[in-house]
PDB file of C-alpha atoms and ligand atoms in Angstrom:
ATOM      1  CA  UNK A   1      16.400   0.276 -18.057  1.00 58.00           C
ATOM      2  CA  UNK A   2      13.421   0.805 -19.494  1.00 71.00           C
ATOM      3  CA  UNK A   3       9.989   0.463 -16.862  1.00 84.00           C
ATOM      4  CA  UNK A   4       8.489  -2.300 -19.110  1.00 85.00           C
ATOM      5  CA  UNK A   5      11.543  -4.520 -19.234  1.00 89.00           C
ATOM      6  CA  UNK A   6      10.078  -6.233 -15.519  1.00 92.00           C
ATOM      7  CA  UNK A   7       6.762  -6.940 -16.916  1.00 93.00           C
ATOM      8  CA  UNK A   8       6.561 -10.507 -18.897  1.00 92.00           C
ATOM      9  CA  UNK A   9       5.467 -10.134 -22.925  1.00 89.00           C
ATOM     10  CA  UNK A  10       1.774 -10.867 -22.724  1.00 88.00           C
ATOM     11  CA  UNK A  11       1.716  -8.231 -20.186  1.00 89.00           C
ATOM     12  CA  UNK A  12       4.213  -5.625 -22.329  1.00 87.00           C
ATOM     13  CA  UNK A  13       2.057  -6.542 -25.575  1.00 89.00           C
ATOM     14  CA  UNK A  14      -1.289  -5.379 -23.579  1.00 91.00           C
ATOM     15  CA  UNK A  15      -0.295  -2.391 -21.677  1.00 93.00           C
ATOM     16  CA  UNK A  16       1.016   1.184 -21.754  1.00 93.00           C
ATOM     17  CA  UNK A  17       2.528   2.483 -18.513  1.00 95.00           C
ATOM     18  CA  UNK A  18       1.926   5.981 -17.747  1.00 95.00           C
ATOM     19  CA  UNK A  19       4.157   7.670 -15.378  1.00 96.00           C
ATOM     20  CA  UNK A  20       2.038   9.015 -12.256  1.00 97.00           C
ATOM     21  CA  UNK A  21       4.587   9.873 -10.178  1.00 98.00           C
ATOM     22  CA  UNK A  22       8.196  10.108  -9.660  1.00 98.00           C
ATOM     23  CA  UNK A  23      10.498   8.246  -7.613  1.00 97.00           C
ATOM     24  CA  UNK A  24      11.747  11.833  -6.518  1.00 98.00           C
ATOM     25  CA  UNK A  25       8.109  13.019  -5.591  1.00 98.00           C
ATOM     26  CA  UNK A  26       7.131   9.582  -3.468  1.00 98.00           C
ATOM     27  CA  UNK A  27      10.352   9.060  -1.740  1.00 98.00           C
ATOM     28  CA  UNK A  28      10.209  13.203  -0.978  1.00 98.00           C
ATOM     29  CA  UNK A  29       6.275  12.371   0.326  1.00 98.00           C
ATOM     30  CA  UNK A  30       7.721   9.301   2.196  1.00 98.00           C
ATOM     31  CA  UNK A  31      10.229  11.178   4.186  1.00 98.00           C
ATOM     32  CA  UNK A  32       7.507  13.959   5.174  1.00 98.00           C
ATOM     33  CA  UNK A  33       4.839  11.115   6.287  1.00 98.00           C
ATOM     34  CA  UNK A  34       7.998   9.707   8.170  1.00 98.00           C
ATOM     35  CA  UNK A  35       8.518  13.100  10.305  1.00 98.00           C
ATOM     36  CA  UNK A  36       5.228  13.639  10.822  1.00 98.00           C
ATOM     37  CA  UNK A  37       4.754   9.939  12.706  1.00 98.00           C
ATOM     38  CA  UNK A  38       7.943  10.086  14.494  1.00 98.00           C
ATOM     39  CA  UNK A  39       6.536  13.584  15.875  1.00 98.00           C
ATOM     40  CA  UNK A  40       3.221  12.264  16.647  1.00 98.00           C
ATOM     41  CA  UNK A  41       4.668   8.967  18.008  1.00 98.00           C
ATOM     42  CA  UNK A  42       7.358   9.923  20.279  1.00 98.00           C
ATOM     43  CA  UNK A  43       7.771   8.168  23.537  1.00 98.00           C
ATOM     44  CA  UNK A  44       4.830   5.897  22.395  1.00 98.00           C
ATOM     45  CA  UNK A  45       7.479   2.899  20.644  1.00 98.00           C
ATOM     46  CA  UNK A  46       4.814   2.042  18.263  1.00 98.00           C
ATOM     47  CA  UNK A  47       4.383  -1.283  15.893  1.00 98.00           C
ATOM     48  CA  UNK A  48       4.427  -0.641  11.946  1.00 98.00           C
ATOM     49  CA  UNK A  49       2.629  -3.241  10.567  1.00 98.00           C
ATOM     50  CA  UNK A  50       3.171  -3.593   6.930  1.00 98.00           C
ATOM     51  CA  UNK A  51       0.877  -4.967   5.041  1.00 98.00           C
ATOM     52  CA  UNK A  52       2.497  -7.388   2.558  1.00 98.00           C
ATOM     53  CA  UNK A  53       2.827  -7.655  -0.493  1.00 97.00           C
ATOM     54  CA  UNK A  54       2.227  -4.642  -1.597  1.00 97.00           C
ATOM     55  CA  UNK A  55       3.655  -2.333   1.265  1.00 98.00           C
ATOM     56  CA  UNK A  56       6.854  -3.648   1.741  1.00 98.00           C
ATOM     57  CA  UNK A  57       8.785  -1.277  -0.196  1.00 98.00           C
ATOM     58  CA  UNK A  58       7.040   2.077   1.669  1.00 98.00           C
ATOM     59  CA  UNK A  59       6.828   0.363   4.473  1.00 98.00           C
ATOM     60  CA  UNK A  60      10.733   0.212   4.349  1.00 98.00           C
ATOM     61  CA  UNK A  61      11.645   3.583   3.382  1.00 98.00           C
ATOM     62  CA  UNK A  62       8.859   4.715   6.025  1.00 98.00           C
ATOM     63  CA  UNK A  63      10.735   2.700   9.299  1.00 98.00           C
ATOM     64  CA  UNK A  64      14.397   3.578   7.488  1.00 98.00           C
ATOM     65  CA  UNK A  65      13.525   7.705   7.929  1.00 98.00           C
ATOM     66  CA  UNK A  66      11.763   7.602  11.565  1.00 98.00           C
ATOM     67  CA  UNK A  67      13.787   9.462  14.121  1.00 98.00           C
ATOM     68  CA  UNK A  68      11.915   7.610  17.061  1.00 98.00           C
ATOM     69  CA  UNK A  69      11.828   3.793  18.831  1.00 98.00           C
ATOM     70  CA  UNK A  70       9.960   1.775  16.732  1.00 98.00           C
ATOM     71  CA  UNK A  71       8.957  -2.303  15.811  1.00 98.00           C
ATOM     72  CA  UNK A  72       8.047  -3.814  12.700  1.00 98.00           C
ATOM     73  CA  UNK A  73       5.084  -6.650  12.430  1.00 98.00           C
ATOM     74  CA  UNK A  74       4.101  -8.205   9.377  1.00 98.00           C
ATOM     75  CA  UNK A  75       0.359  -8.957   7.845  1.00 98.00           C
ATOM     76  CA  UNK A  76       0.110 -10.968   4.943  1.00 98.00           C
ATOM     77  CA  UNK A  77      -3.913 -10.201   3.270  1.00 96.00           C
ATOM     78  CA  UNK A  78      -4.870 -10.380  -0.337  1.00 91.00           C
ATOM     79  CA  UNK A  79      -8.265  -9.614  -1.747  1.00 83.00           C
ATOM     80  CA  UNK A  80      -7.505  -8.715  -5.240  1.00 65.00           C
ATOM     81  CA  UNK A  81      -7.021 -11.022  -8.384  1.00 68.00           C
ATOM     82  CA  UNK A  82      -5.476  -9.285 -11.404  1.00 64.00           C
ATOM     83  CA  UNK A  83      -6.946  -5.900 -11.682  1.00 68.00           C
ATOM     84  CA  UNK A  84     -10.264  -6.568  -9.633  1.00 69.00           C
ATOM     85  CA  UNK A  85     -10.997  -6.633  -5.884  1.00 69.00           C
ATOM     86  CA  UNK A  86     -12.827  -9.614  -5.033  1.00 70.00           C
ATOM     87  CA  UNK A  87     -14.313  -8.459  -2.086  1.00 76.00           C
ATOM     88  CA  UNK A  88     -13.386 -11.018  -0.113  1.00 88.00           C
ATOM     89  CA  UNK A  89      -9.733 -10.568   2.419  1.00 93.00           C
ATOM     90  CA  UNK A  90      -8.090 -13.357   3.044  1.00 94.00           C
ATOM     91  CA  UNK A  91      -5.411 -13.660   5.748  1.00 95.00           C
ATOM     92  CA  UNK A  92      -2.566 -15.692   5.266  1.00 96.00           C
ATOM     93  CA  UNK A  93      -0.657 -14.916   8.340  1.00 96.00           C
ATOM     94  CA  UNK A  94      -0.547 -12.171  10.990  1.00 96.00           C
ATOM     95  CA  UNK A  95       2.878 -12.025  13.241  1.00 97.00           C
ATOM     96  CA  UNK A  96       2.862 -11.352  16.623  1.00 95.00           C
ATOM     97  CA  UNK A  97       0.984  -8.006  18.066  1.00 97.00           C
ATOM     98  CA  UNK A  98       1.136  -7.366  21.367  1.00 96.00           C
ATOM     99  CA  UNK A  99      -2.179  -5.872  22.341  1.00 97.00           C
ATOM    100  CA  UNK A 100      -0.926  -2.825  24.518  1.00 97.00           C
ATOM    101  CA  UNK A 101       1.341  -1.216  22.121  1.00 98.00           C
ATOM    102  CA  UNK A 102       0.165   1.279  19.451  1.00 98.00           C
ATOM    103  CA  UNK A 103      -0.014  -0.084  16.393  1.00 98.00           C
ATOM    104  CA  UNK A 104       0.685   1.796  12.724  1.00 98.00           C
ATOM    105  CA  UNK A 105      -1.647  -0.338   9.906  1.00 98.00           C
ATOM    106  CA  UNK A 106       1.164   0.511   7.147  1.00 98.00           C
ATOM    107  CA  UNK A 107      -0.933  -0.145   3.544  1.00 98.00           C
ATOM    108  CA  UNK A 108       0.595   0.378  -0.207  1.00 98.00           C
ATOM    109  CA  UNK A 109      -3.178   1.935  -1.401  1.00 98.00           C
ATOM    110  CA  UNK A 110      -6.997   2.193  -0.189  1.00 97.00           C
ATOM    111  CA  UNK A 111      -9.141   1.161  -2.807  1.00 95.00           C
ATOM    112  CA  UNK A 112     -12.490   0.633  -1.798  1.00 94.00           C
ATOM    113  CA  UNK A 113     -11.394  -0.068   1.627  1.00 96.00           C
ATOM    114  CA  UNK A 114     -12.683  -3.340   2.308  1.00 95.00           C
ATOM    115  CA  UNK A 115      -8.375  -4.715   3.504  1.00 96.00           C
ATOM    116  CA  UNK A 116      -7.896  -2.100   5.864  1.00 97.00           C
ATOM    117  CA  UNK A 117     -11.858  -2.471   7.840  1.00 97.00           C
ATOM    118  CA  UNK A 118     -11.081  -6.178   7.570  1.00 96.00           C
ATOM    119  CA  UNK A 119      -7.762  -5.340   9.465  1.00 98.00           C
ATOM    120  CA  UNK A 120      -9.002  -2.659  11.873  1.00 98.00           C
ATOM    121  CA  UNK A 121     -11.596  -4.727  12.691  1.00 97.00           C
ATOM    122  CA  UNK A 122      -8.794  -7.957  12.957  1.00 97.00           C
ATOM    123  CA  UNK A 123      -6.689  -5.941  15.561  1.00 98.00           C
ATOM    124  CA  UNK A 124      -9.468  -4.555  18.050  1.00 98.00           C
ATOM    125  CA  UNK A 125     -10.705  -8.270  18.495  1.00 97.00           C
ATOM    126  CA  UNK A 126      -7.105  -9.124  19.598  1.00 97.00           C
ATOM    127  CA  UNK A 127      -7.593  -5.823  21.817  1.00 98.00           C
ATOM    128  CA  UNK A 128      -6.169  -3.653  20.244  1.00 98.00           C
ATOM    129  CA  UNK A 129      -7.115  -0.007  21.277  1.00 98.00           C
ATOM    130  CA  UNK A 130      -4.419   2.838  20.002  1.00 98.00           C
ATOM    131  CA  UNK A 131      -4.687   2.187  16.132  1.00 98.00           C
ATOM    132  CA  UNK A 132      -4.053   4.012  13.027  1.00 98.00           C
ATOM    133  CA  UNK A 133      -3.453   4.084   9.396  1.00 98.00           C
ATOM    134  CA  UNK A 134      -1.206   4.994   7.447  1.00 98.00           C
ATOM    135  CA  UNK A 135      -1.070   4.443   3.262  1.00 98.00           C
ATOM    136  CA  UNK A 136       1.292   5.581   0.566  1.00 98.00           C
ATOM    137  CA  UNK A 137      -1.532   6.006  -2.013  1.00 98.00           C
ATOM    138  CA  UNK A 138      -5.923   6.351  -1.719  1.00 98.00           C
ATOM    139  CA  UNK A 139      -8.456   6.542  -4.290  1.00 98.00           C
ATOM    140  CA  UNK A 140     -10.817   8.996  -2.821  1.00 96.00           C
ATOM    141  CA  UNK A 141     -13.859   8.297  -5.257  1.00 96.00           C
ATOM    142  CA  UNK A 142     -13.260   4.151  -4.299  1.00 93.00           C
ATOM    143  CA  UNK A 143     -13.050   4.563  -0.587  1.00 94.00           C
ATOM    144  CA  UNK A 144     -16.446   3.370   1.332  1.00 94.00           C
ATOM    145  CA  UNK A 145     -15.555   2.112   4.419  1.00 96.00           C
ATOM    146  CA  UNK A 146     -15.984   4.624   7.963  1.00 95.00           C
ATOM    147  CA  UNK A 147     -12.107   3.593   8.547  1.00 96.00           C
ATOM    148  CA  UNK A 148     -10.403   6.772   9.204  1.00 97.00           C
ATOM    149  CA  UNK A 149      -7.003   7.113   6.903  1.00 98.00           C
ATOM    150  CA  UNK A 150      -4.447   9.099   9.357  1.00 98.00           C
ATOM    151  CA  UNK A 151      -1.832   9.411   6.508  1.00 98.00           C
ATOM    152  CA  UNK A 152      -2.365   9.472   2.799  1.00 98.00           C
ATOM    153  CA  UNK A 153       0.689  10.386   1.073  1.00 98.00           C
ATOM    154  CA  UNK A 154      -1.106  11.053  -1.841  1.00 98.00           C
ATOM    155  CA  UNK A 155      -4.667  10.923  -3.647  1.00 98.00           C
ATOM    156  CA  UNK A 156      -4.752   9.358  -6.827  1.00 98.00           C
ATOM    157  CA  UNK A 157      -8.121   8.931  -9.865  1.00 97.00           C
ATOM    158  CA  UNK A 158      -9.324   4.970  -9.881  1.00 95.00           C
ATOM    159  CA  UNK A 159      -6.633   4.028 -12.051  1.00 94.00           C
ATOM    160  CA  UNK A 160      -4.576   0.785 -11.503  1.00 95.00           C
ATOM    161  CA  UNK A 161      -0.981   1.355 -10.724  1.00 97.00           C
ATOM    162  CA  UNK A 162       1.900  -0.499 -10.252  1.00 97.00           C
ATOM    163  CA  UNK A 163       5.835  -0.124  -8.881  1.00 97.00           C
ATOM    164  CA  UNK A 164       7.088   0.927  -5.138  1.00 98.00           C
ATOM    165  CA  UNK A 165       5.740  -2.545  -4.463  1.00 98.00           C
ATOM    166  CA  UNK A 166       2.647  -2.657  -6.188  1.00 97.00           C
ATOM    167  CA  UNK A 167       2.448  -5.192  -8.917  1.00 96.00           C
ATOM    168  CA  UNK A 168       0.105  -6.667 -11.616  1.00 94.00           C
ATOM    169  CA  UNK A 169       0.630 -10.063 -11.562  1.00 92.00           C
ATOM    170  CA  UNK A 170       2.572 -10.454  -9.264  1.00 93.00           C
ATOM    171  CA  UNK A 171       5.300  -7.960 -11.543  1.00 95.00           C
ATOM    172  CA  UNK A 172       6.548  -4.075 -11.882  1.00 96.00           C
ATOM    173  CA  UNK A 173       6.955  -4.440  -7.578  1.00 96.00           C
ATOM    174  CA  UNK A 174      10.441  -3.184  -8.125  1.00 96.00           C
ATOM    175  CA  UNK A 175       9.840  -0.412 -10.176  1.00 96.00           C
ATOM    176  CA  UNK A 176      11.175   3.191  -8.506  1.00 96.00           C
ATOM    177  CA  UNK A 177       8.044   5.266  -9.457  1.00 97.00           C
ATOM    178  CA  UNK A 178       4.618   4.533  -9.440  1.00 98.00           C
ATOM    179  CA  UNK A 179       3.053   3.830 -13.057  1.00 97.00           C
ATOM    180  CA  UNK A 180      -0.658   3.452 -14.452  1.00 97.00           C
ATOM    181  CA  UNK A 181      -1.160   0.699 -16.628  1.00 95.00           C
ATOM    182  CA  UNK A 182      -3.292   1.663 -19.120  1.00 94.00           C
ATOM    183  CA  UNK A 183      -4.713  -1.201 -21.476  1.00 93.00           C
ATOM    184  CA  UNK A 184      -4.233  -0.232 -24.881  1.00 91.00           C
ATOM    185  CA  UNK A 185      -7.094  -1.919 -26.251  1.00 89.00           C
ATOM    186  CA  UNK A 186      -9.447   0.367 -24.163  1.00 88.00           C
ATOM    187  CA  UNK A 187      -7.582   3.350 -23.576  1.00 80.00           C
ATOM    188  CA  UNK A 188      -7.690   5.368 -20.117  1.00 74.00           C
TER     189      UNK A 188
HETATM  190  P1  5GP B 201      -9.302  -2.491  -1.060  1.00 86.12           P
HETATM  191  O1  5GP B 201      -9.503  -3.605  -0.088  1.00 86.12           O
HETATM  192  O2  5GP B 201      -9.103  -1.143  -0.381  1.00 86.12           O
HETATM  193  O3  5GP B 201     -10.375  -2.427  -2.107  1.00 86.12           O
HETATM  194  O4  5GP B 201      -8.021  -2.840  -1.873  1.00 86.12           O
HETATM  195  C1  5GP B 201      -6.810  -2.730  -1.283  1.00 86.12           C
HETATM  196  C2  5GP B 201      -5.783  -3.673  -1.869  1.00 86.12           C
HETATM  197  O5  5GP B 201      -6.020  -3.945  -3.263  1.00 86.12           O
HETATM  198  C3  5GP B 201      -4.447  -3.004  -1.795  1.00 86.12           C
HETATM  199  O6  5GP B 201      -3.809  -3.338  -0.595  1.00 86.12           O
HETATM  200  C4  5GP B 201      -3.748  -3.540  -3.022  1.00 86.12           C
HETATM  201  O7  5GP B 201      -3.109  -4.740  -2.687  1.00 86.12           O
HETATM  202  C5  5GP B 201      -4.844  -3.802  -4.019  1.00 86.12           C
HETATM  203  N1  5GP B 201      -4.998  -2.673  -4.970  1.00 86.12           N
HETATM  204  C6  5GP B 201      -5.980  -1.741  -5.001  1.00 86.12           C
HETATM  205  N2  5GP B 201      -5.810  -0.867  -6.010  1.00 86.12           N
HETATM  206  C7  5GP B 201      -4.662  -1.227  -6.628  1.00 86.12           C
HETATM  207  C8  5GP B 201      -3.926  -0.699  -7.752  1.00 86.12           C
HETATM  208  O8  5GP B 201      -4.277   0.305  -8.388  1.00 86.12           O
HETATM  209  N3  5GP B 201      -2.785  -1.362  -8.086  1.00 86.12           N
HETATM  210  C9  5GP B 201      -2.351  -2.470  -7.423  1.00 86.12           C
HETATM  211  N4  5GP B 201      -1.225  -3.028  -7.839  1.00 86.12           N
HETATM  212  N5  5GP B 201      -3.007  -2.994  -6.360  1.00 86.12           N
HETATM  213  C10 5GP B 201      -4.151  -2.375  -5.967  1.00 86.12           C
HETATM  214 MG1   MG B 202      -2.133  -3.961  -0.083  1.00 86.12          MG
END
């Protein structure tokens, strides 16, 4: 199947989608971020708290290759519309997190990093104190928040991409590698 096939006309008549990185080289980066937490996190039963929409497909693979106890939460935020961050988070729901237990903020990307401060700072007031991050992608040159990022899988240039759960429109969430969507009225 071709990549563009998910994507709806309008969307396939506007766009090019540049292959960024395999599903080979994220699910291989996955599996190492995986190790890494279950090595740093054993004995401590921690809560993954994915960060939907966009996360749920790391999020997964992440939980699927720990080797140590672990729960999953859910967080449902969205600040962007289209391809622009509005600024503004808004929380739709937040599931139960019990304040004692360590607690894994599980994000698809850090943009400028105005979800996961709004979520940091969301957690400590329910007193929250043994908190991290951890995202699949960041874009270094976006990032302004103090929020320390515990685990990147990878840094990326302040493109917009799509697939492994990141979509455009609410499309491309199912694609196996992550794309950039280039608009081919303006180029890169
Ligand atoms: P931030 O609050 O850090 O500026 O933006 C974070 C959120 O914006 C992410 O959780 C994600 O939902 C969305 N976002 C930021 N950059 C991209 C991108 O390149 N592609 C997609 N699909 N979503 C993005
Ligand atoms: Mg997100």
């Amino acid at each position: 199947m071709d990549s563009r096939d998910v994507f709806p006309y309008q969307v396939v008549r506007d766009y090019d989608l540049f292959p960024l990185l395999t599903e080979e080289e994220v699910v291989g980066r996955v599996r190492q971020m995986s190790a890494q937490i279950s090595e740093d996190y054993a004995g401590k039963n921690p809560i993954l708290l994915c960060v939907l929409k966009g996360a749920y497909v790391f999020c997964s693979d992440l939980s699927r290759a720990m080797t140590i106890p672990h729960e999953m939460e859910f967080v449902k935020l969205s600040s962007y519309q289209g391809q622009q961050s509005s600024g503004e988070v808004q929380e739709h729901f937040l599931t139960h997190i019990p304040a004692e237990r360590p607690v894994i903020i599980v994000e698809d990307i850090a943009d400028t990093g105005t979800t996961i401060k709004y979520l940091a700072e969301r957690l400590r007031s329910l007193g929250v104190t043994d908190l991290c991050i951890a995202t699949l992608l960041r874009k270094p040159d976006q990032y302004r928040v103090e929020e320390e990022i515990a685990y990147v899988g990878f840094d990326i240039a302040n493109r917009f991409v799509v697939g492994y759960g990141l979509d455009y429109m609410g499309y491309g969430r199912g694609l196996r590698a992550v794309y950039e969507m280039i608009d081919k009225n303006l180029g890169r």
